[in-house]
PDB file of C-alpha atoms in Angstrom:
ATOM      1  CA  PRO A   1     -60.588  -2.307  -3.942  1.00  0.00           C
ATOM      2  CA  GLU A   2     -57.496  -0.229  -3.894  1.00  0.00           C
ATOM      3  CA  ASN A   3     -57.989   3.624  -3.741  1.00  0.00           C
ATOM      4  CA  GLN A   4     -56.953   5.834  -6.651  1.00  0.00           C
ATOM      5  CA  TYR A   5     -54.025   7.167  -4.405  1.00  0.00           C
ATOM      6  CA  LEU A   6     -52.466   3.759  -4.209  1.00  0.00           C
ATOM      7  CA  LYS A   7     -52.961   2.864  -7.631  1.00  0.00           C
ATOM      8  CA  ASP A   8     -51.366   6.365  -8.944  1.00  0.00           C
ATOM      9  CA  ASN A   9     -48.433   5.660  -6.565  1.00  0.00           C
ATOM     10  CA  LYS A  10     -47.783   2.211  -8.065  1.00  0.00           C
ATOM     11  CA  VAL A  11     -47.859   3.726 -11.321  1.00  0.00           C
ATOM     12  CA  GLN A  12     -45.398   6.416 -10.371  1.00  0.00           C
ATOM     13  CA  LYS A  13     -42.976   3.963  -8.789  1.00  0.00           C
ATOM     14  CA  ASP A  14     -43.126   1.598 -11.833  1.00  0.00           C
ATOM     15  CA  VAL A  15     -42.390   4.906 -14.125  1.00  0.00           C
ATOM     16  CA  LYS A  16     -39.366   5.775 -12.160  1.00  0.00           C
ATOM     17  CA  VAL A  17     -38.138   2.189 -11.914  1.00  0.00           C
ATOM     18  CA  ARG A  18     -38.279   1.812 -15.587  1.00  0.00           C
ATOM     19  CA  TRP A  19     -36.778   5.309 -16.196  1.00  0.00           C
ATOM     20  CA  SER A  20     -33.870   4.201 -14.194  1.00  0.00           C
ATOM     21  CA  MET A  21     -33.219   1.126 -15.886  1.00  0.00           C
ATOM     22  CA  SER A  22     -33.173   2.952 -19.202  1.00  0.00           C
ATOM     23  CA  GLN A  23     -30.453   5.276 -18.189  1.00  0.00           C
ATOM     24  CA  PRO A  24     -26.897   4.352 -18.858  1.00  0.00           C
ATOM     25  CA  GLN A  25     -25.414   3.054 -15.547  1.00  0.00           C
ATOM     26  CA  ALA A  26     -21.682   3.420 -14.529  1.00  0.00           C
ATOM     27  CA  THR A  27     -19.966   0.203 -14.220  1.00  0.00           C
ATOM     28  CA  THR A  28     -17.897  -0.745 -11.263  1.00  0.00           C
ATOM     29  CA  THR A  29     -14.749  -0.349 -13.253  1.00  0.00           C
ATOM     30  CA  GLU A  30     -15.327   3.131 -14.430  1.00  0.00           C
ATOM     31  CA  VAL A  31     -16.163   4.071 -10.860  1.00  0.00           C
ATOM     32  CA  ASP A  32     -12.893   2.565  -9.560  1.00  0.00           C
ATOM     33  CA  TYR A  33     -10.720   3.863 -12.319  1.00  0.00           C
ATOM     34  CA  PHE A  34     -12.076   7.427 -11.583  1.00  0.00           C
ATOM     35  CA  TRP A  35     -11.300   7.181  -7.984  1.00  0.00           C
ATOM     36  CA  LYS A  36      -7.949   5.677  -8.711  1.00  0.00           C
ATOM     37  CA  SER A  37      -7.059   8.736 -10.864  1.00  0.00           C
ATOM     38  CA  ILE A  38      -8.074  10.961  -7.989  1.00  0.00           C
ATOM     39  CA  SER A  39      -6.229   8.977  -5.274  1.00  0.00           C
ATOM     40  CA  THR A  40      -2.908   8.805  -7.458  1.00  0.00           C
ATOM     41  CA  SER A  41      -3.004  12.524  -7.983  1.00  0.00           C
ATOM     42  CA  VAL A  42      -3.577  13.396  -4.302  1.00  0.00           C
ATOM     43  CA  LYS A  43      -1.078  10.493  -3.381  1.00  0.00           C
ATOM     44  CA  GLY A  44       1.587  12.346  -5.478  1.00  0.00           C
ATOM     45  CA  CYS A  45       1.038  15.724  -3.529  1.00  0.00           C
ATOM     46  CA  VAL A  46       0.610  14.352  -0.051  1.00  0.00           C
ATOM     47  CA  SER A  47       3.496  11.824  -0.164  1.00  0.00           C
ATOM     48  CA  VAL A  48       6.107  13.501  -2.106  1.00  0.00           C
ATOM     49  CA  GLY A  49       5.569  16.560   0.172  1.00  0.00           C
ATOM     50  CA  PHE A  50       6.099  14.515   3.323  1.00  0.00           C
ATOM     51  CA  ILE A  51       9.047  12.572   1.713  1.00  0.00           C
ATOM     52  CA  CYS A  52      10.770  15.754   1.089  1.00  0.00           C
ATOM     53  CA  ASN A  53      10.221  17.230   4.553  1.00  0.00           C
ATOM     54  CA  TRP A  54      11.973  14.187   6.028  1.00  0.00           C
ATOM     55  CA  ASN A  55      14.813  14.239   3.503  1.00  0.00           C
ATOM     56  CA  HIS A  56      15.229  17.917   4.304  1.00  0.00           C
ATOM     57  CA  TYR A  57      15.954  17.000   7.867  1.00  0.00           C
ATOM     58  CA  ILE A  58      18.236  14.238   6.859  1.00  0.00           C
ATOM     59  CA  LEU A  59      20.235  16.716   4.947  1.00  0.00           C
ATOM     60  CA  GLN A  60      20.526  18.977   7.710  1.00  0.00           C
ATOM     61  CA  GLY A  61      21.491  16.385   9.992  1.00  0.00           C
ATOM     62  CA  LYS A  62      18.591  16.444  12.255  1.00  0.00           C
ATOM     63  CA  THR A  63      18.036  12.840  12.416  1.00  0.00           C
ATOM     64  CA  ARG A  64      20.006   9.778  13.400  1.00  0.00           C
ATOM     65  CA  ILE A  65      20.915   9.134   9.842  1.00  0.00           C
ATOM     66  CA  TYR A  66      24.705  10.172   9.605  1.00  0.00           C
ATOM     67  CA  TRP A  67      26.915  10.765   6.576  1.00  0.00           C
ATOM     68  CA  ASP A  68      30.668  10.259   7.995  1.00  0.00           C
ATOM     69  CA  ALA A  69      31.641   6.611   7.384  1.00  0.00           C
ATOM     70  CA  THR A  70      34.338   6.558   9.811  1.00  0.00           C
ATOM     71  CA  GLN A  71      31.695   7.059  12.724  1.00  0.00           C
ATOM     72  CA  ARG A  72      30.814   3.256  13.018  1.00  0.00           C
ATOM     73  CA  SER A  73      32.470  -0.133  11.878  1.00  0.00           C
ATOM     74  CA  VAL A  74      31.473  -1.899   9.027  1.00  0.00           C
ATOM     75  CA  LEU A  75      29.756  -4.487  11.150  1.00  0.00           C
ATOM     76  CA  GLU A  76      27.792  -1.998  12.787  1.00  0.00           C
ATOM     77  CA  VAL A  77      26.602  -0.387   9.440  1.00  0.00           C
ATOM     78  CA  VAL A  78      25.550  -3.791   8.308  1.00  0.00           C
ATOM     79  CA  GLY A  79      23.815  -4.519  11.439  1.00  0.00           C
ATOM     80  CA  TRP A  80      21.866  -1.582  11.580  1.00  0.00           C
ATOM     81  CA  TRP A  81      20.726  -1.862   8.100  1.00  0.00           C
ATOM     82  CA  LEU A  82      19.397  -5.173   8.881  1.00  0.00           C
ATOM     83  CA  VAL A  83      17.637  -3.882  12.048  1.00  0.00           C
ATOM     84  CA  ALA A  84      16.059  -1.191   9.841  1.00  0.00           C
ATOM     85  CA  TYR A  85      15.025  -3.836   7.039  1.00  0.00           C
ATOM     86  CA  ILE A  86      13.222  -6.117   9.704  1.00  0.00           C
ATOM     87  CA  LEU A  87      11.624  -3.183  11.632  1.00  0.00           C
ATOM     88  CA  VAL A  88      10.274  -1.785   8.308  1.00  0.00           C
ATOM     89  CA  ASP A  89       8.981  -4.936   7.034  1.00  0.00           C
ATOM     90  CA  LEU A  90       7.293  -5.597  10.332  1.00  0.00           C
ATOM     91  CA  GLY A  91       5.958  -2.157  10.295  1.00  0.00           C
ATOM     92  CA  GLY A  92       4.466  -2.806   6.806  1.00  0.00           C
ATOM     93  CA  TYR A  93       2.790  -5.862   7.990  1.00  0.00           C
ATOM     94  CA  VAL A  94       0.939  -4.234  10.893  1.00  0.00           C
ATOM     95  CA  VAL A  95      -0.171  -1.253   8.726  1.00  0.00           C
ATOM     96  CA  HIS A  96      -1.382  -3.858   6.041  1.00  0.00           C
ATOM     97  CA  ARG A  97      -3.251  -6.073   8.486  1.00  0.00           C
ATOM     98  CA  VAL A  98      -4.931  -2.696   9.949  1.00  0.00           C
ATOM     99  CA  LEU A  99      -5.901  -1.614   6.480  1.00  0.00           C
ATOM    100  CA  HIS A 100      -7.886  -5.130   6.203  1.00  0.00           C
ATOM    101  CA  TRP A 101      -9.944  -4.036   9.124  1.00  0.00           C
ATOM    102  CA  PRO A 102     -13.610  -3.833   7.368  1.00  0.00           C
ATOM    103  CA  TRP A 103     -13.890  -0.036   7.891  1.00  0.00           C
ATOM    104  CA  LEU A 104     -10.490   0.794   6.559  1.00  0.00           C
ATOM    105  CA  TYR A 105     -10.369  -1.728   3.889  1.00  0.00           C
ATOM    106  CA  VAL A 106     -13.660  -0.514   2.179  1.00  0.00           C
ATOM    107  CA  ARG A 107     -12.656   3.186   2.443  1.00  0.00           C
ATOM    108  CA  VAL A 108      -9.030   3.053   1.880  1.00  0.00           C
ATOM    109  CA  HIS A 109      -7.161  -0.409   0.855  1.00  0.00           C
ATOM    110  CA  LYS A 110     -10.132  -1.630  -1.468  1.00  0.00           C
ATOM    111  CA  LEU A 111      -8.755   0.561  -4.146  1.00  0.00           C
ATOM    112  CA  HIS A 112      -5.332  -1.411  -4.119  1.00  0.00           C
ATOM    113  CA  HIS A 113      -7.351  -4.869  -4.387  1.00  0.00           C
ATOM    114  CA  PHE A 114      -9.320  -3.834  -7.453  1.00  0.00           C
ATOM    115  CA  TRP A 115      -6.535  -5.875  -9.277  1.00  0.00           C
ATOM    116  CA  LYS A 116      -6.690  -9.374  -8.607  1.00  0.00           C
ATOM    117  CA  SER A 117      -3.753  -9.959 -11.005  1.00  0.00           C
ATOM    118  CA  PRO A 118      -1.169  -7.387 -10.138  1.00  0.00           C
ATOM    119  CA  THR A 119       1.195  -5.635 -12.571  1.00  0.00           C
ATOM    120  CA  PRO A 120       4.215  -3.446 -12.017  1.00  0.00           C
ATOM    121  CA  PHE A 121       1.999  -0.153 -12.124  1.00  0.00           C
ATOM    122  CA  VAL A 122      -0.402  -1.459  -9.312  1.00  0.00           C
ATOM    123  CA  VAL A 123       2.520  -0.785  -6.563  1.00  0.00           C
ATOM    124  CA  SER A 124       1.671   2.736  -6.703  1.00  0.00           C
ATOM    125  CA  ALA A 125      -2.041   2.333  -6.989  1.00  0.00           C
ATOM    126  CA  LEU A 126      -2.766   3.335  -3.251  1.00  0.00           C
ATOM    127  CA  HIS A 127      -5.083   5.426  -1.601  1.00  0.00           C
ATOM    128  CA  PRO A 128      -3.516   8.532  -0.390  1.00  0.00           C
ATOM    129  CA  PHE A 129      -4.018   7.602   3.425  1.00  0.00           C
ATOM    130  CA  GLU A 130      -2.406   4.150   2.607  1.00  0.00           C
ATOM    131  CA  ILE A 131       0.470   5.371   1.279  1.00  0.00           C
ATOM    132  CA  LEU A 132       0.951   8.180   3.723  1.00  0.00           C
ATOM    133  CA  SER A 133       0.569   5.622   6.478  1.00  0.00           C
ATOM    134  CA  LEU A 134       3.377   3.326   4.930  1.00  0.00           C
ATOM    135  CA  THR A 135       5.635   6.258   4.154  1.00  0.00           C
ATOM    136  CA  SER A 136       5.330   7.815   7.483  1.00  0.00           C
ATOM    137  CA  MET A 137       6.007   4.483   9.142  1.00  0.00           C
ATOM    138  CA  THR A 138       9.070   3.927   7.045  1.00  0.00           C
ATOM    139  CA  MET A 139      10.626   7.304   7.553  1.00  0.00           C
ATOM    140  CA  MET A 140      10.155   7.403  11.272  1.00  0.00           C
ATOM    141  CA  ILE A 141      11.888   4.130  11.609  1.00  0.00           C
ATOM    142  CA  CYS A 142      15.042   4.963   9.279  1.00  0.00           C
ATOM    143  CA  ALA A 143      15.183   8.475  10.893  1.00  0.00           C
ATOM    144  CA  SER A 144      15.177   6.958  14.332  1.00  0.00           C
ATOM    145  CA  LEU A 145      18.038   4.511  13.732  1.00  0.00           C
ATOM    146  CA  PRO A 146      21.760   5.279  13.151  1.00  0.00           C
ATOM    147  CA  LEU A 147      21.933   4.516   9.535  1.00  0.00           C
ATOM    148  CA  TRP A 148      24.672   5.579   7.323  1.00  0.00           C
ATOM    149  CA  TRP A 149      23.158   7.686   4.536  1.00  0.00           C
ATOM    150  CA  PRO A 150      24.270   5.075   1.538  1.00  0.00           C
ATOM    151  CA  THR A 151      22.481   2.324   3.557  1.00  0.00           C
ATOM    152  CA  TYR A 152      19.352   4.284   3.920  1.00  0.00           C
ATOM    153  CA  ILE A 153      19.248   5.172   0.280  1.00  0.00           C
ATOM    154  CA  PHE A 154      19.592   1.394  -0.712  1.00  0.00           C
ATOM    155  CA  LEU A 155      16.929   0.374   1.884  1.00  0.00           C
ATOM    156  CA  ILE A 156      14.333   2.712   0.280  1.00  0.00           C
ATOM    157  CA  GLY A 157      15.318   1.934  -3.182  1.00  0.00           C
ATOM    158  CA  TRP A 158      15.396  -1.882  -2.522  1.00  0.00           C
ATOM    159  CA  ILE A 159      11.735  -1.555  -0.722  1.00  0.00           C
ATOM    160  CA  TYR A 160      10.292  -0.181  -3.896  1.00  0.00           C
ATOM    161  CA  PHE A 161      12.282  -2.478  -6.230  1.00  0.00           C
ATOM    162  CA  TYR A 162      10.993  -5.702  -4.427  1.00  0.00           C
ATOM    163  CA  ASN A 163       7.555  -4.197  -4.245  1.00  0.00           C
ATOM    164  CA  THR A 164       7.536  -3.438  -7.874  1.00  0.00           C
ATOM    165  CA  MET A 165       8.802  -7.100  -8.524  1.00  0.00           C
ATOM    166  CA  ASP A 166       6.312  -8.431  -5.969  1.00  0.00           C
ATOM    167  CA  HIS A 167       3.634  -6.728  -8.192  1.00  0.00           C
ATOM    168  CA  SER A 168       5.060  -7.960 -11.586  1.00  0.00           C
ATOM    169  CA  GLY A 169       2.872 -10.657 -12.219  1.00  0.00           C
ATOM    170  CA  VAL A 170       5.746 -12.865 -13.431  1.00  0.00           C
ATOM    171  CA  THR A 171       6.322 -16.088 -11.559  1.00  0.00           C
ATOM    172  CA  MET A 172       9.872 -16.091 -10.283  1.00  0.00           C
ATOM    173  CA  PRO A 173      11.782 -17.463  -7.370  1.00  0.00           C
ATOM    174  CA  SER A 174      12.746 -15.150  -4.468  1.00  0.00           C
ATOM    175  CA  LEU A 175      15.945 -13.383  -4.964  1.00  0.00           C
ATOM    176  CA  TRP A 176      17.225 -14.036  -1.539  1.00  0.00           C
ATOM    177  CA  LYS A 177      16.310 -17.260   0.519  1.00  0.00           C
ATOM    178  CA  TRP A 178      14.874 -14.980   3.507  1.00  0.00           C
ATOM    179  CA  GLN A 179      12.342 -13.343   1.012  1.00  0.00           C
ATOM    180  CA  ALA A 180       9.026 -14.366  -0.021  1.00  0.00           C
ATOM    181  CA  PRO A 181       8.664 -15.302  -3.865  1.00  0.00           C
ATOM    182  CA  VAL A 182       6.536 -13.250  -6.201  1.00  0.00           C
ATOM    183  CA  LYS A 183       3.669 -15.620  -5.854  1.00  0.00           C
ATOM    184  CA  PHE A 184       3.272 -14.878  -2.089  1.00  0.00           C
ATOM    185  CA  HIS A 185       1.904 -11.542  -2.738  1.00  0.00           C
ATOM    186  CA  ASP A 186      -0.051 -12.491  -5.984  1.00  0.00           C
ATOM    187  CA  ASP A 187      -1.921 -14.998  -3.732  1.00  0.00           C
ATOM    188  CA  HIS A 188      -2.649 -12.098  -1.436  1.00  0.00           C
ATOM    189  CA  HIS A 189      -4.483 -10.492  -4.305  1.00  0.00           C
ATOM    190  CA  LYS A 190      -5.939 -13.689  -5.380  1.00  0.00           C
ATOM    191  CA  TYR A 191      -7.401 -14.934  -2.065  1.00  0.00           C
ATOM    192  CA  PHE A 192      -7.325 -11.550  -0.093  1.00  0.00           C
ATOM    193  CA  HIS A 193      -7.147 -12.649   3.581  1.00  0.00           C
ATOM    194  CA  VAL A 194      -3.553 -14.425   3.536  1.00  0.00           C
ATOM    195  CA  ASN A 195       0.014 -13.235   3.089  1.00  0.00           C
ATOM    196  CA  TYR A 196       0.198  -9.599   4.484  1.00  0.00           C
ATOM    197  CA  GLY A 197       4.025  -9.550   4.698  1.00  0.00           C
ATOM    198  CA  PRO A 198       5.601  -6.810   2.474  1.00  0.00           C
ATOM    199  CA  MET A 199       8.893  -8.404   1.684  1.00  0.00           C
ATOM    200  CA  VAL A 200       9.227 -11.578   4.015  1.00  0.00           C
ATOM    201  CA  ASP A 201       6.519 -14.441   4.984  1.00  0.00           C
ATOM    202  CA  TRP A 202       7.844 -14.524   8.706  1.00  0.00           C
ATOM    203  CA  TRP A 203       5.066 -12.529  10.255  1.00  0.00           C
ATOM    204  CA  ASP A 204       2.372 -14.707   8.406  1.00  0.00           C
ATOM    205  CA  LYS A 205       3.757 -17.958   9.810  1.00  0.00           C
TER     206      LYS A 205
END
């Protein structure tokens, strides 16, 4: 027969289990929303500070971004903008693929994938490490290329505009033939392991 110690131990475990089940449990949604609020706050402090540093150096002329429109021909201005566009998108693809590595996904990128059907607000719902990685990659590429400053501003604005449209949840065709339609990134949120490219689908083929 069981000794008294084992009987008492079973009773204690049963009581603990019943007590635990009787307590209100935080749902996954509540926990995710909590960490989302924390990450959004930290993201703002970290990423905005980092961007300000880069723009400070740009304003001082310490990068390759230039102010004088007469320095290069129109063809060179457009050509370097296209180079920046392609490199930034390729860089975003690489960072995105790395963020889907199991260790990083669980600790970083999972926050963004909380939404299976994205909305425009999801474009900024990123872990601080993720947005800092994407921002630093973008700024390093732009600051390393001879971009005329209006084209640099246009590129940054276009990236954010297209990513917002990409997360709109509205089915619409691509604005340009070389850019992927909104459904391309919607399917990434839906199926998880496809369509990593930020603006074009070239890298996923």
